[in-house]
Amino acid sequence: MSRGTHITQEQKQKIYELWDSGMTVYLHIAKEVGVSDSTVGKIIKGRYSDAVKICPKCLHESGREARYCFYCGNDIRSREELLAISCEKLRGMIVHLPENVRAEFDGITREIMGYLKEKGA
């Protein structure tokens, strides 16, 4: 098998199986499957990408629920998370608007919040 960048679904599945069986050295998995060790790393990291956040400043990993990087303190919240926070603040301000305007603003923020919830924010 070639060591190119293209990987089949069977190869990907084999990488997962070897990883799950306890083989955690990328080079060993790569030799077994017939791909590069960097490809194995990308496949394994991609499998767990939803479980962690990568800090754009220092490139360290933090938990999915983290707001700030454990290593450098950088804000690692996604744009969707920050928008959701802003929407909640806006909804809190809406109660102070005149009744005739409040319903329209409330409807708009509910629509935005629904969209953000669908996106996982």
PDB file of C-alpha atoms in Angstrom:
ATOM      1  CA  MET A   1       0.000   0.000   0.000  1.00  0.00           C
ATOM      2  CA  SER A   2       1.261   3.464  -0.781  1.00  0.00           C
ATOM      3  CA  ARG A   3       1.969   6.055   1.860  1.00  0.00           C
ATOM      4  CA  GLY A   4       0.103   8.823   0.017  1.00  0.00           C
ATOM      5  CA  THR A   5      -2.312  11.260   1.569  1.00  0.00           C
ATOM      6  CA  HIS A   6      -5.432   9.476   0.318  1.00  0.00           C
ATOM      7  CA  ILE A   7      -6.888   7.120   2.896  1.00  0.00           C
ATOM      8  CA  THR A   8      -9.711   4.660   2.466  1.00  0.00           C
ATOM      9  CA  GLN A   9     -12.566   4.153   4.898  1.00  0.00           C
ATOM     10  CA  GLU A  10     -11.180   0.671   5.627  1.00  0.00           C
ATOM     11  CA  GLN A  11      -7.801   2.144   6.549  1.00  0.00           C
ATOM     12  CA  LYS A  12      -9.459   4.694   8.777  1.00  0.00           C
ATOM     13  CA  GLN A  13     -11.466   1.962  10.507  1.00  0.00           C
ATOM     14  CA  LYS A  14      -8.302  -0.123  10.978  1.00  0.00           C
ATOM     15  CA  ILE A  15      -6.569   2.875  12.586  1.00  0.00           C
ATOM     16  CA  TYR A  16      -9.472   3.244  15.042  1.00  0.00           C
ATOM     17  CA  GLU A  17      -9.431  -0.491  15.816  1.00  0.00           C
ATOM     18  CA  LEU A  18      -5.681  -0.546  16.478  1.00  0.00           C
ATOM     19  CA  TRP A  19      -5.911   2.595  18.613  1.00  0.00           C
ATOM     20  CA  ASP A  20      -8.824   1.175  20.613  1.00  0.00           C
ATOM     21  CA  SER A  21      -6.946  -2.103  21.123  1.00  0.00           C
ATOM     22  CA  GLY A  22      -4.175  -0.223  22.937  1.00  0.00           C
ATOM     23  CA  MET A  23      -1.695   0.426  20.145  1.00  0.00           C
ATOM     24  CA  THR A  24      -0.998   4.130  20.716  1.00  0.00           C
ATOM     25  CA  VAL A  25       2.248   4.710  18.842  1.00  0.00           C
ATOM     26  CA  TYR A  26       1.412   6.417  15.560  1.00  0.00           C
ATOM     27  CA  LEU A  27       4.429   4.914  13.779  1.00  0.00           C
ATOM     28  CA  HIS A  28       3.380   1.360  14.697  1.00  0.00           C
ATOM     29  CA  ILE A  29      -0.185   1.952  13.523  1.00  0.00           C
ATOM     30  CA  ALA A  30       1.108   3.599  10.338  1.00  0.00           C
ATOM     31  CA  LYS A  31       3.245   0.542   9.478  1.00  0.00           C
ATOM     32  CA  GLU A  32       0.345  -1.799  10.164  1.00  0.00           C
ATOM     33  CA  VAL A  33      -2.129   0.175   8.007  1.00  0.00           C
ATOM     34  CA  GLY A  34       0.248   1.397   5.285  1.00  0.00           C
ATOM     35  CA  VAL A  35      -0.067   5.142   5.762  1.00  0.00           C
ATOM     36  CA  SER A  36       2.195   7.848   7.184  1.00  0.00           C
ATOM     37  CA  ASP A  37       2.391   8.402  10.927  1.00  0.00           C
ATOM     38  CA  SER A  38       1.270  12.030  10.410  1.00  0.00           C
ATOM     39  CA  THR A  39      -1.860  10.700   8.683  1.00  0.00           C
ATOM     40  CA  VAL A  40      -2.534   8.469  11.680  1.00  0.00           C
ATOM     41  CA  GLY A  41      -2.137  11.487  13.966  1.00  0.00           C
ATOM     42  CA  LYS A  42      -4.605  13.524  11.932  1.00  0.00           C
ATOM     43  CA  ILE A  43      -7.138  10.685  11.925  1.00  0.00           C
ATOM     44  CA  ILE A  44      -6.893  10.138  15.689  1.00  0.00           C
ATOM     45  CA  LYS A  45      -7.008  13.860  16.507  1.00  0.00           C
ATOM     46  CA  GLY A  46      -9.934  14.343  14.146  1.00  0.00           C
ATOM     47  CA  ARG A  47     -11.831  11.599  15.946  1.00  0.00           C
ATOM     48  CA  TYR A  48     -11.626  13.511  19.207  1.00  0.00           C
ATOM     49  CA  SER A  49     -11.718  17.079  17.891  1.00  0.00           C
ATOM     50  CA  ASP A  50     -15.170  17.674  19.389  1.00  0.00           C
ATOM     51  CA  ALA A  51     -13.845  16.745  22.819  1.00  0.00           C
ATOM     52  CA  VAL A  52     -11.200  19.484  22.965  1.00  0.00           C
ATOM     53  CA  LYS A  53     -10.551  23.059  21.983  1.00  0.00           C
ATOM     54  CA  ILE A  54      -7.195  24.145  20.615  1.00  0.00           C
ATOM     55  CA  CYS A  55      -5.949  27.543  21.748  1.00  0.00           C
ATOM     56  CA  PRO A  56      -5.114  29.657  18.675  1.00  0.00           C
ATOM     57  CA  LYS A  57      -2.430  31.505  20.666  1.00  0.00           C
ATOM     58  CA  CYS A  58      -0.352  28.708  22.261  1.00  0.00           C
ATOM     59  CA  LEU A  59      -1.834  25.626  20.478  1.00  0.00           C
ATOM     60  CA  HIS A  60      -2.433  23.725  23.730  1.00  0.00           C
ATOM     61  CA  GLU A  61      -5.578  21.647  24.151  1.00  0.00           C
ATOM     62  CA  SER A  62      -8.297  22.458  26.678  1.00  0.00           C
ATOM     63  CA  GLY A  63     -11.565  20.718  27.493  1.00  0.00           C
ATOM     64  CA  ARG A  64     -14.581  21.291  25.242  1.00  0.00           C
ATOM     65  CA  GLU A  65     -16.372  23.282  27.950  1.00  0.00           C
ATOM     66  CA  ALA A  66     -13.346  25.504  28.720  1.00  0.00           C
ATOM     67  CA  ARG A  67     -13.726  29.245  28.286  1.00  0.00           C
ATOM     68  CA  TYR A  68     -10.075  30.164  28.658  1.00  0.00           C
ATOM     69  CA  CYS A  69      -6.870  28.299  27.813  1.00  0.00           C
ATOM     70  CA  PHE A  70      -5.479  26.534  30.871  1.00  0.00           C
ATOM     71  CA  TYR A  71      -1.913  27.315  29.756  1.00  0.00           C
ATOM     72  CA  CYS A  72      -1.932  30.947  28.593  1.00  0.00           C
ATOM     73  CA  GLY A  73      -5.326  32.308  29.694  1.00  0.00           C
ATOM     74  CA  ASN A  74      -6.433  33.217  26.160  1.00  0.00           C
ATOM     75  CA  ASP A  75     -10.203  33.336  25.553  1.00  0.00           C
ATOM     76  CA  ILE A  76     -10.935  30.169  23.508  1.00  0.00           C
ATOM     77  CA  ARG A  77     -14.704  30.460  23.238  1.00  0.00           C
ATOM     78  CA  SER A  78     -16.069  30.098  19.727  1.00  0.00           C
ATOM     79  CA  ARG A  79     -17.774  32.915  17.877  1.00  0.00           C
ATOM     80  CA  GLU A  80     -21.081  31.092  18.356  1.00  0.00           C
ATOM     81  CA  GLU A  81     -20.556  30.889  22.127  1.00  0.00           C
ATOM     82  CA  LEU A  82     -19.783  34.607  22.339  1.00  0.00           C
ATOM     83  CA  LEU A  83     -22.812  35.452  20.202  1.00  0.00           C
ATOM     84  CA  ALA A  84     -25.024  33.337  22.458  1.00  0.00           C
ATOM     85  CA  ILE A  85     -23.758  35.271  25.489  1.00  0.00           C
ATOM     86  CA  SER A  86     -24.440  38.572  23.712  1.00  0.00           C
ATOM     87  CA  CYS A  87     -27.953  37.425  22.820  1.00  0.00           C
ATOM     88  CA  GLU A  88     -28.687  36.546  26.438  1.00  0.00           C
ATOM     89  CA  LYS A  89     -27.507  39.998  27.512  1.00  0.00           C
ATOM     90  CA  LEU A  90     -29.672  41.566  24.807  1.00  0.00           C
ATOM     91  CA  ARG A  91     -32.711  39.576  25.953  1.00  0.00           C
ATOM     92  CA  GLY A  92     -32.126  40.945  29.453  1.00  0.00           C
ATOM     93  CA  MET A  93     -32.215  44.486  28.078  1.00  0.00           C
ATOM     94  CA  ILE A  94     -35.363  43.880  26.052  1.00  0.00           C
ATOM     95  CA  VAL A  95     -37.555  43.934  29.151  1.00  0.00           C
ATOM     96  CA  HIS A  96     -36.853  47.653  29.466  1.00  0.00           C
ATOM     97  CA  LEU A  97     -38.177  48.445  25.975  1.00  0.00           C
ATOM     98  CA  PRO A  98     -41.689  49.722  25.323  1.00  0.00           C
ATOM     99  CA  GLU A  99     -44.213  46.905  24.895  1.00  0.00           C
ATOM    100  CA  ASN A 100     -44.831  47.641  21.196  1.00  0.00           C
ATOM    101  CA  VAL A 101     -41.114  47.115  20.374  1.00  0.00           C
ATOM    102  CA  ARG A 102     -40.332  44.366  22.886  1.00  0.00           C
ATOM    103  CA  ALA A 103     -42.113  41.532  21.038  1.00  0.00           C
ATOM    104  CA  GLU A 104     -40.221  42.152  17.800  1.00  0.00           C
ATOM    105  CA  PHE A 105     -36.817  42.253  19.522  1.00  0.00           C
ATOM    106  CA  ASP A 106     -37.673  39.194  21.597  1.00  0.00           C
ATOM    107  CA  GLY A 107     -38.668  37.280  18.451  1.00  0.00           C
ATOM    108  CA  ILE A 108     -35.419  38.185  16.714  1.00  0.00           C
ATOM    109  CA  THR A 109     -33.248  37.132  19.647  1.00  0.00           C
ATOM    110  CA  ARG A 110     -35.161  33.850  20.008  1.00  0.00           C
ATOM    111  CA  GLU A 111     -34.532  33.158  16.330  1.00  0.00           C
ATOM    112  CA  ILE A 112     -30.815  33.854  16.735  1.00  0.00           C
ATOM    113  CA  MET A 113     -30.622  31.711  19.874  1.00  0.00           C
ATOM    114  CA  GLY A 114     -32.367  28.855  18.078  1.00  0.00           C
ATOM    115  CA  TYR A 115     -29.864  29.036  15.247  1.00  0.00           C
ATOM    116  CA  LEU A 116     -26.924  29.113  17.665  1.00  0.00           C
ATOM    117  CA  LYS A 117     -28.330  26.151  19.585  1.00  0.00           C
ATOM    118  CA  GLU A 118     -28.490  24.181  16.327  1.00  0.00           C
ATOM    119  CA  LYS A 119     -24.818  25.041  15.757  1.00  0.00           C
ATOM    120  CA  GLY A 120     -23.930  23.746  19.217  1.00  0.00           C
ATOM    121  CA  ALA A 121     -23.222  27.033  20.935  1.00  0.00           C
TER     122      ALA A 121
END
